[in-house]
Tab-separated table of C-alpha atoms in Angstrom:
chain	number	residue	atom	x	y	z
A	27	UNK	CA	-28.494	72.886	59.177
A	28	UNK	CA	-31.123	74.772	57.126
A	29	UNK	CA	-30.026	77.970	59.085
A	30	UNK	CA	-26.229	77.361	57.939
A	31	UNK	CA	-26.892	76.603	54.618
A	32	UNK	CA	-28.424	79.930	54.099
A	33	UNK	CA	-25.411	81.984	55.779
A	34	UNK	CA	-22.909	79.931	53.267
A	35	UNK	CA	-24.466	77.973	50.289
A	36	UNK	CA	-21.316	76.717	49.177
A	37	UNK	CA	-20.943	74.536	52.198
A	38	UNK	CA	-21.461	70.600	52.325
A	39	UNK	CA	-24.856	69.534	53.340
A	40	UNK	CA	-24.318	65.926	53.823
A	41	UNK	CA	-22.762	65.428	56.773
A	42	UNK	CA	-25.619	63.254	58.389
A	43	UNK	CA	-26.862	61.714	55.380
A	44	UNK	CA	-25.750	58.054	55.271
A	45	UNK	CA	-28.071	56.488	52.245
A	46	UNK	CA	-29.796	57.867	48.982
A	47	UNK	CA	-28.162	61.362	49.138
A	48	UNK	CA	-26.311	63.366	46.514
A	49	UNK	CA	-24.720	66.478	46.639
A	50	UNK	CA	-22.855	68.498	43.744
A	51	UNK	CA	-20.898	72.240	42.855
A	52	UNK	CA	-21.415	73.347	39.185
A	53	UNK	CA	-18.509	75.651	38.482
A	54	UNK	CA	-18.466	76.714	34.570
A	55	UNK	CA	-15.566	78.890	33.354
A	56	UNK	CA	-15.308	80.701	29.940
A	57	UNK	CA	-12.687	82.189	28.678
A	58	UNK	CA	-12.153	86.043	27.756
A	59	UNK	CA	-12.567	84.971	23.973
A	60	UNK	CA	-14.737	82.535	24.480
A	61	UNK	CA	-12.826	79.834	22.565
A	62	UNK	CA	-12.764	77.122	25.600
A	63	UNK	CA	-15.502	76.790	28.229
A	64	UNK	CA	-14.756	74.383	31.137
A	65	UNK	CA	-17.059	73.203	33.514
A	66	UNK	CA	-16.172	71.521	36.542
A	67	UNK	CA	-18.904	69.633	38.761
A	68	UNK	CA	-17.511	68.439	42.138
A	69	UNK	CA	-19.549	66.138	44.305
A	70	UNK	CA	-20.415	62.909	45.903
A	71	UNK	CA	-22.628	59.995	45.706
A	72	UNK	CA	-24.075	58.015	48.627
A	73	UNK	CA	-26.062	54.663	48.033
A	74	UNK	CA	-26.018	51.290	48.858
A	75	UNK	CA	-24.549	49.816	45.984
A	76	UNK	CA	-21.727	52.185	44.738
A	77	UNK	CA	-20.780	54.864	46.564
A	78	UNK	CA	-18.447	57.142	45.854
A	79	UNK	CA	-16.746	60.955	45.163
A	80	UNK	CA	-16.221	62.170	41.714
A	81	UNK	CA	-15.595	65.157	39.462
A	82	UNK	CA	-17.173	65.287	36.190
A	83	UNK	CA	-15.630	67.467	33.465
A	84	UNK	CA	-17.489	69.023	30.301
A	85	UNK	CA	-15.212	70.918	27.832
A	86	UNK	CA	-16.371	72.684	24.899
A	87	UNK	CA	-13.587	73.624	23.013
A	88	UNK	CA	-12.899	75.810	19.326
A	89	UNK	CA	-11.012	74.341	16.501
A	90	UNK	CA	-10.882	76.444	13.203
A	91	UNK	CA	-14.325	77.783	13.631
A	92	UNK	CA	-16.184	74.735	14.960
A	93	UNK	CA	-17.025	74.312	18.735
A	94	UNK	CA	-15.675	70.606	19.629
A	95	UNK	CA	-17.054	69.021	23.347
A	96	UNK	CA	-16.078	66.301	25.944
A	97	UNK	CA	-16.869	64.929	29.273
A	98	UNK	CA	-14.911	63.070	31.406
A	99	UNK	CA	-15.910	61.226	35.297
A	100	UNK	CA	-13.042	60.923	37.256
A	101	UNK	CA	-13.908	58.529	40.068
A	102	UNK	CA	-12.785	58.741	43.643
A	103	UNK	CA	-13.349	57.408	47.114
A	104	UNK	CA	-16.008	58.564	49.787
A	105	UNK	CA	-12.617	58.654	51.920
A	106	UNK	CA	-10.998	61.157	49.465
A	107	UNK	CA	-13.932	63.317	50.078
A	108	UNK	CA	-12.549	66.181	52.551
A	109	UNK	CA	-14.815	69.405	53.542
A	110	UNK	CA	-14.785	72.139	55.881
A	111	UNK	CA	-16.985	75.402	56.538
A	112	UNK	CA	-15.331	77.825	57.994
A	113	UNK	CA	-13.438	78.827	55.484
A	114	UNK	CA	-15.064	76.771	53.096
A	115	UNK	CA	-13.112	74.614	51.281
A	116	UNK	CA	-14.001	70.971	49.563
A	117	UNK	CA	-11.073	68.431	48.519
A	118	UNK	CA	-11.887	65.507	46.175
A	119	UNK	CA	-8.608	63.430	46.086
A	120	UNK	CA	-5.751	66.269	45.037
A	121	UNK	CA	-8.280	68.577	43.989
A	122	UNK	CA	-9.546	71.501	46.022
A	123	UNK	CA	-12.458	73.742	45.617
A	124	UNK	CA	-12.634	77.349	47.522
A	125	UNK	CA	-14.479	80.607	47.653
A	126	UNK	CA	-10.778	82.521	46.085
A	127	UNK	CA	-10.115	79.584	43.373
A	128	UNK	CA	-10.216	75.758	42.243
A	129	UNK	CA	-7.029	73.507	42.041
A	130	UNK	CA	-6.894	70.459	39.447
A	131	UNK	CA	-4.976	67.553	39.186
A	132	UNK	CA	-6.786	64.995	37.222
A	133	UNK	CA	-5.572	62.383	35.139
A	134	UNK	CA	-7.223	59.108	34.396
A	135	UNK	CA	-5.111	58.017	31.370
A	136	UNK	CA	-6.713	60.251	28.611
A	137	UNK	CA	-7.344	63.728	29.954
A	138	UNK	CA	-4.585	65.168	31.950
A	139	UNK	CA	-5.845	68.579	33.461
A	140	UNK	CA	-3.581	71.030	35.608
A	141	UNK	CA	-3.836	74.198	37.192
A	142	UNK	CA	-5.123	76.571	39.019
A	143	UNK	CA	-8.389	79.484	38.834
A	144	UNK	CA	-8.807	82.599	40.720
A	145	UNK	CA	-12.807	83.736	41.652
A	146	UNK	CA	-13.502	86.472	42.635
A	147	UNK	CA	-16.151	89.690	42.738
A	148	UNK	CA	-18.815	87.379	43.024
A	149	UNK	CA	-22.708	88.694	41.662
A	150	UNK	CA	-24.700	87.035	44.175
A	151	UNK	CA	-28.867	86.778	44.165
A	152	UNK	CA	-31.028	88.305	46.860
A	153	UNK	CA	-31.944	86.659	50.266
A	154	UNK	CA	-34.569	87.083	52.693
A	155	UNK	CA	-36.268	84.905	54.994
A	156	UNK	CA	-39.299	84.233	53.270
A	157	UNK	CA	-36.973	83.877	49.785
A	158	UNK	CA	-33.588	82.492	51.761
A	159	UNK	CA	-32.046	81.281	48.213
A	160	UNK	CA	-33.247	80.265	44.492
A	161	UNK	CA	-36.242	77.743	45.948
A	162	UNK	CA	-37.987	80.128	47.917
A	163	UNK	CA	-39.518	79.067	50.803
A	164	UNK	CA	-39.473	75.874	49.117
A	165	UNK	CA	-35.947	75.085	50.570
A	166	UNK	CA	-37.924	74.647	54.075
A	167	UNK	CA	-39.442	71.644	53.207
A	168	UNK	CA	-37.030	68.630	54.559
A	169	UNK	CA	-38.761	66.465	51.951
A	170	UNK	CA	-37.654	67.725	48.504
A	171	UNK	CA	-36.385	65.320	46.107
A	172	UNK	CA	-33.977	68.104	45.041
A	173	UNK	CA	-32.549	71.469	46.340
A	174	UNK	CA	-31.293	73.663	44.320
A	175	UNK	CA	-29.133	77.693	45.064
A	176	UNK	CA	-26.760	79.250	42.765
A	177	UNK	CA	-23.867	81.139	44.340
A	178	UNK	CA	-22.731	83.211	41.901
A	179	UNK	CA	-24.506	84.651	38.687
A	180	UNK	CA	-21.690	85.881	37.094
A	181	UNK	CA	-17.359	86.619	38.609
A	182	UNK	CA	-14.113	87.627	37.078
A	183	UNK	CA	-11.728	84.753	36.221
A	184	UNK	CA	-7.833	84.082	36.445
A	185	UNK	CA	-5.037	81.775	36.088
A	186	UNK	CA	-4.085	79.080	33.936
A	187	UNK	CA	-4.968	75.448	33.467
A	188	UNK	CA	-3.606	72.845	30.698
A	189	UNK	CA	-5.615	70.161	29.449
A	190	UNK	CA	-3.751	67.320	27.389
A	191	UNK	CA	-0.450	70.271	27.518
A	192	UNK	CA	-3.645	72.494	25.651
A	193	UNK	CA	-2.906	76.286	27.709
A	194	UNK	CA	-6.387	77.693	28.631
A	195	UNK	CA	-5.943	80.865	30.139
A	196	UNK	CA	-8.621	82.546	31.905
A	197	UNK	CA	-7.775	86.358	32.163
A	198	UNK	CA	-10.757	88.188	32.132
A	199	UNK	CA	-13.333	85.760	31.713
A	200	UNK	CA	-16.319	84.952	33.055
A	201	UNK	CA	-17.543	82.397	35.809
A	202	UNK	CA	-20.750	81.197	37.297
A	203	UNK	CA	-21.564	78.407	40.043
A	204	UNK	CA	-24.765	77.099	41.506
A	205	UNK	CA	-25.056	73.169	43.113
A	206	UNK	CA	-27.789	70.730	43.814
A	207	UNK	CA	-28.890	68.545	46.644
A	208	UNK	CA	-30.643	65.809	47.539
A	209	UNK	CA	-31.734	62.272	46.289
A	210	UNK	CA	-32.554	62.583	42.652
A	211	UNK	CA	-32.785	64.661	39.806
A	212	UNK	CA	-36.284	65.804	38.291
A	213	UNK	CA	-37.060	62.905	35.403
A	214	UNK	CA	-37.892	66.195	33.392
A	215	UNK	CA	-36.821	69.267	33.430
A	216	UNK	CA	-35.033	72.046	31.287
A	217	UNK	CA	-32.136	74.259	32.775
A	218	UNK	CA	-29.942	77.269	30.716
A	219	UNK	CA	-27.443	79.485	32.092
A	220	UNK	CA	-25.308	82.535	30.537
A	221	UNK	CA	-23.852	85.475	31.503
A	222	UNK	CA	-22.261	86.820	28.414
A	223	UNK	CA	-24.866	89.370	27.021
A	224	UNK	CA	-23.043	91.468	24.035
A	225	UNK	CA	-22.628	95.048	24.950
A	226	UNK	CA	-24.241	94.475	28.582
A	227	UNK	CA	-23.608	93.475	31.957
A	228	UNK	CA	-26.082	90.669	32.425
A	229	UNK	CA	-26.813	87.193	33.512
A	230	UNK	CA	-29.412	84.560	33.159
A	231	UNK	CA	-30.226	81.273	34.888
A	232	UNK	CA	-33.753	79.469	34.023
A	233	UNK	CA	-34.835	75.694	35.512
A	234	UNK	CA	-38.377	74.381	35.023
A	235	UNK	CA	-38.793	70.645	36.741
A	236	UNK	CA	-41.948	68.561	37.302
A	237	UNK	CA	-41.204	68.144	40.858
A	238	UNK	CA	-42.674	65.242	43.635
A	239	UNK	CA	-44.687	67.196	46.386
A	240	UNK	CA	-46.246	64.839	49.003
A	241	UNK	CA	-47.436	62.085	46.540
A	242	UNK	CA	-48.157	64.619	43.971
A	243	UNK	CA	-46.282	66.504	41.633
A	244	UNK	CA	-45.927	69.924	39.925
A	245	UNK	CA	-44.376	72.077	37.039
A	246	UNK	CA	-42.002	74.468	38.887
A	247	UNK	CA	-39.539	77.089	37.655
A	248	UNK	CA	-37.137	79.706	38.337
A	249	UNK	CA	-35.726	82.258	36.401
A	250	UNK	CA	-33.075	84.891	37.725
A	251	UNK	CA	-31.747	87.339	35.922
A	252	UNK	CA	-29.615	90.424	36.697
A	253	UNK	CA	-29.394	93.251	34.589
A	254	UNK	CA	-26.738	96.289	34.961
A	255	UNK	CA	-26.840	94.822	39.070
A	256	UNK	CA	-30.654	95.122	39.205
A	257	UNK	CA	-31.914	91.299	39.838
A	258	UNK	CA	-36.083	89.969	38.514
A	259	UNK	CA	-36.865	87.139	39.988
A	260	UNK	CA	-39.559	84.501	38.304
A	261	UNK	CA	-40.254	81.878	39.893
A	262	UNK	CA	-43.384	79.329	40.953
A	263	UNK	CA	-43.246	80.787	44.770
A	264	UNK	CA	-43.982	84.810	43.544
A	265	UNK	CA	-46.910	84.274	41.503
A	266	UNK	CA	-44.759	84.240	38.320
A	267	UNK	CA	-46.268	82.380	35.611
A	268	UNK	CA	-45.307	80.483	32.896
A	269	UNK	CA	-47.498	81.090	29.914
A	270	UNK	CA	-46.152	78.718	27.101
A	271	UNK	CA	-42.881	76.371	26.929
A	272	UNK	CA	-42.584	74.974	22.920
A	273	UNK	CA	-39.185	72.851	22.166
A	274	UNK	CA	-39.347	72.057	18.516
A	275	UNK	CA	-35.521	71.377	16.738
A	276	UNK	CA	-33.401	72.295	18.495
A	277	UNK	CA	-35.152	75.641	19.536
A	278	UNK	CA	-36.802	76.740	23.079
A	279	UNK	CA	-39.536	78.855	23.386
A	280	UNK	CA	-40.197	80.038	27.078
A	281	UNK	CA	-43.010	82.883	28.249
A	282	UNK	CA	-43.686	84.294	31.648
A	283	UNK	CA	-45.646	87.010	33.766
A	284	UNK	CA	-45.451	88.370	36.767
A	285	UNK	CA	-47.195	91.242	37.789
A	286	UNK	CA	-46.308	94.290	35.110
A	287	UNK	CA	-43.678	92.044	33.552
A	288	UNK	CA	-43.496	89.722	30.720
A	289	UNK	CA	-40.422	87.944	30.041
A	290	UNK	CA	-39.653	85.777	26.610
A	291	UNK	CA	-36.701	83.708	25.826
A	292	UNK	CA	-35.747	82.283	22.924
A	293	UNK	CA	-32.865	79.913	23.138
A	294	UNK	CA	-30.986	77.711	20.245
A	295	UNK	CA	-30.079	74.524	21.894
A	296	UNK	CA	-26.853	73.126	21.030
A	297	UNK	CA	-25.896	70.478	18.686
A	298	UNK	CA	-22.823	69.497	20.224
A	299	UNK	CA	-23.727	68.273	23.744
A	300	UNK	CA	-21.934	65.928	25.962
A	301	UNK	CA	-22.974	62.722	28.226
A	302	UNK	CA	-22.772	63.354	31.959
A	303	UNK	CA	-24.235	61.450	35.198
A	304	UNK	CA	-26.686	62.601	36.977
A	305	UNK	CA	-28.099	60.836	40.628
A	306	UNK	CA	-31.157	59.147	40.868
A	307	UNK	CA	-31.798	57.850	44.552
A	308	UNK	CA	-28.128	59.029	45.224
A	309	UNK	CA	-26.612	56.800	42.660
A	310	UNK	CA	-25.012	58.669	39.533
A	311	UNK	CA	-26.912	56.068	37.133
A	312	UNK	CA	-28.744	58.434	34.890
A	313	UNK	CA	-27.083	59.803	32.090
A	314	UNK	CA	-27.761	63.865	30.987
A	315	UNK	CA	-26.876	65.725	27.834
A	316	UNK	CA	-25.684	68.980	28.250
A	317	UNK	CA	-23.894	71.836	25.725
A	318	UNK	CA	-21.991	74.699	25.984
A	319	UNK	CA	-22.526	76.202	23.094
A	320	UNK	CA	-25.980	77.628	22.729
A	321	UNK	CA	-27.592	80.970	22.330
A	322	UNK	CA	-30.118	82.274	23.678
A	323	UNK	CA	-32.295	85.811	23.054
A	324	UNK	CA	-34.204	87.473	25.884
A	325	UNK	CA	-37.053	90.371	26.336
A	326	UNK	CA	-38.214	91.495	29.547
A	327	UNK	CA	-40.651	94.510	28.649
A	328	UNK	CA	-42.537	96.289	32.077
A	329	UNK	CA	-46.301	97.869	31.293
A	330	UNK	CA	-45.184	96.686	27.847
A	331	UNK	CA	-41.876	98.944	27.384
A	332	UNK	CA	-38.725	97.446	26.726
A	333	UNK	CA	-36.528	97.246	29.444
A	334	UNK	CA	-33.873	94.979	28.198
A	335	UNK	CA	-33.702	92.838	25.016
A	336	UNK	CA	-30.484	90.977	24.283
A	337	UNK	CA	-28.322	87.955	22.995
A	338	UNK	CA	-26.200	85.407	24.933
A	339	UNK	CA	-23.632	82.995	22.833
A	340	UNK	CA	-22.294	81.009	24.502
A	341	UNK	CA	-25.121	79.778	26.535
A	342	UNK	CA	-24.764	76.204	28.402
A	343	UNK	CA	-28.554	74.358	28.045
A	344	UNK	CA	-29.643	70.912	29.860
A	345	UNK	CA	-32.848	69.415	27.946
A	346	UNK	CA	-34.675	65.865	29.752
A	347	UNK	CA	-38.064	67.299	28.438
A	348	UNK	CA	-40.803	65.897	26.950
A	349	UNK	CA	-39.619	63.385	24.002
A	350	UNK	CA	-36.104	64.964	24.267
């Protein structure tokens, strides 16, 4: 199963998992003015108590000026759970998820959301055996509380969806996906995405976790970022280090080395985050804040020259760290 994952990350890993197990798609789309930013997360829940399918919906939206969010959980059956491989293709209910697109038709009495979105030219990250996806050699261990792999940094956009009769189109924008594993989240951690860099073709994802390791724990990270198609790759399993994190209002400081690089981000967390689930021993009992709307700044400088400095707006940002 390892093996298979690796050849297709998008595919289900649960099929043998009958207890404690969780398993979720993160699918964010922004639009080409960057007025409405949808993210979809597709997954199921299996545990004792309450199991069941669901798709959670965050959408940060712009009215005169002001960035508006909401989150809805639509709730579904372990039976209306459907997935195949080859080609991939995961069905929650009369939803369906694909490599070429997503499908929606949700409505649970207050949000009402229709239509369809085309993926494609996906900007994938670098594989090899001894690095098969975002954890490293870490995703050989059968014992990790949670795996984690992102499937596409940054892809073009199309189509049209409607939520509450509101028209979002997606022409030209911007998508990313990535999913998670496993039997719980980290109890802290910090996690940012973007991929809208003014004036550049770039793309960032950064997740630091204290993380159970055989009765232990640790403070592990990654940090991917692609620049004009050229990928750097920080992370706990290549030596990278992580030389100061300081949260302080609303604003993230992050360092790190590796080798002849330094990297610094600077990120503005956002005000107007939403209330999703999140699993904790494969029950979606613990309840996350995330945002669309942040910024974040970035300097990666090699033998101390500058080889990319930049802003992202929007940037999505998940803080559970520390007091936050």
């Amino acid at each position: 199963m390892v093996f298979k994952h690796k050849k297709d990350p998008l595919i289900f890993q649960g099929k043998k998992k009958s207890k404690k197990y969780f398993e979720g798609w993160y699918f964010k789309q922004v639009s080409f003015d960057l007025k409405d930013i949808v993210s979809i997360i597709p997954g199921i829940s299996i545990n004792s108590a309450d199991s069941h399918s669901f798709i959670q919906i965050i959408y940060s939206y712009d009215v005169d000026g002001y960035k508006n969010l909401k989150t809805q959980y639509y709730r579904f059956s372990v039976e209306d759970f459907k997935s195949t491989d080859k080609p991939f293709s995961l069905k929650i209910g009369n939803n369906t998820f694909r490599n070429e697109g997503i499908e929606l038709n949700l409505n649970n009495g207050e949000f009402l959301i229709k239509g369809n979105i085309c993926l494609s030219d996906f900007t994938k990250i670098n594989r090899n055996i001894l690095s098969p996806d975002a954890m490293g050699y870490f995703s050989y261990f059968p014992f990790m509380e949670c795996y984690h792999d992102i499937i596409s940094m940054s892809h073009k956009l199309k189509g049209v969806i409607s939520v509450n009769n509101k028209v979002i189109d997606f022409k030209d924008g911007k998508g990313y996906i990535e999913k998670d594993w496993g039997t719980s989240f980290p109890n802290e951690y910090i996690w940012l995405q973007s991929n809208h860099f003014e004036g550049n073709e770039a793309s960032i994802m950064f997740s630091l976790a204290h993380i159970p390791f055989i009765g232990a724990s640790f403070q592990g990270f990654i940090c991917n970022l692609i620049i004009n198609n050229h990928e750097y790759r920080f992370a706990t399993y290549n030596k990278s280090k992580i030389k100061n994190v300081s949260y302080s209002d609303n604003f993230l400081e992050i360092y790190i080395d590796k080798d002849e690089f330094e990297l610094s981000i600077k990120a503005v967390v956002c005000r107007d985050s939403g209330v999703l689930r999140a699993p904790r021993k494969g029950a979606m009992d613990i309840l996350i804040k995330e945002g669309l709307s942040g910024t974040v700044e970035i300097r990666l400088l090699k033998n101390s020259k500058i080889v990319f400095e930049g802003e992202a707006n929007p940037c999505a940002i998940e803080m559970m760290y520390g007091k936050e």
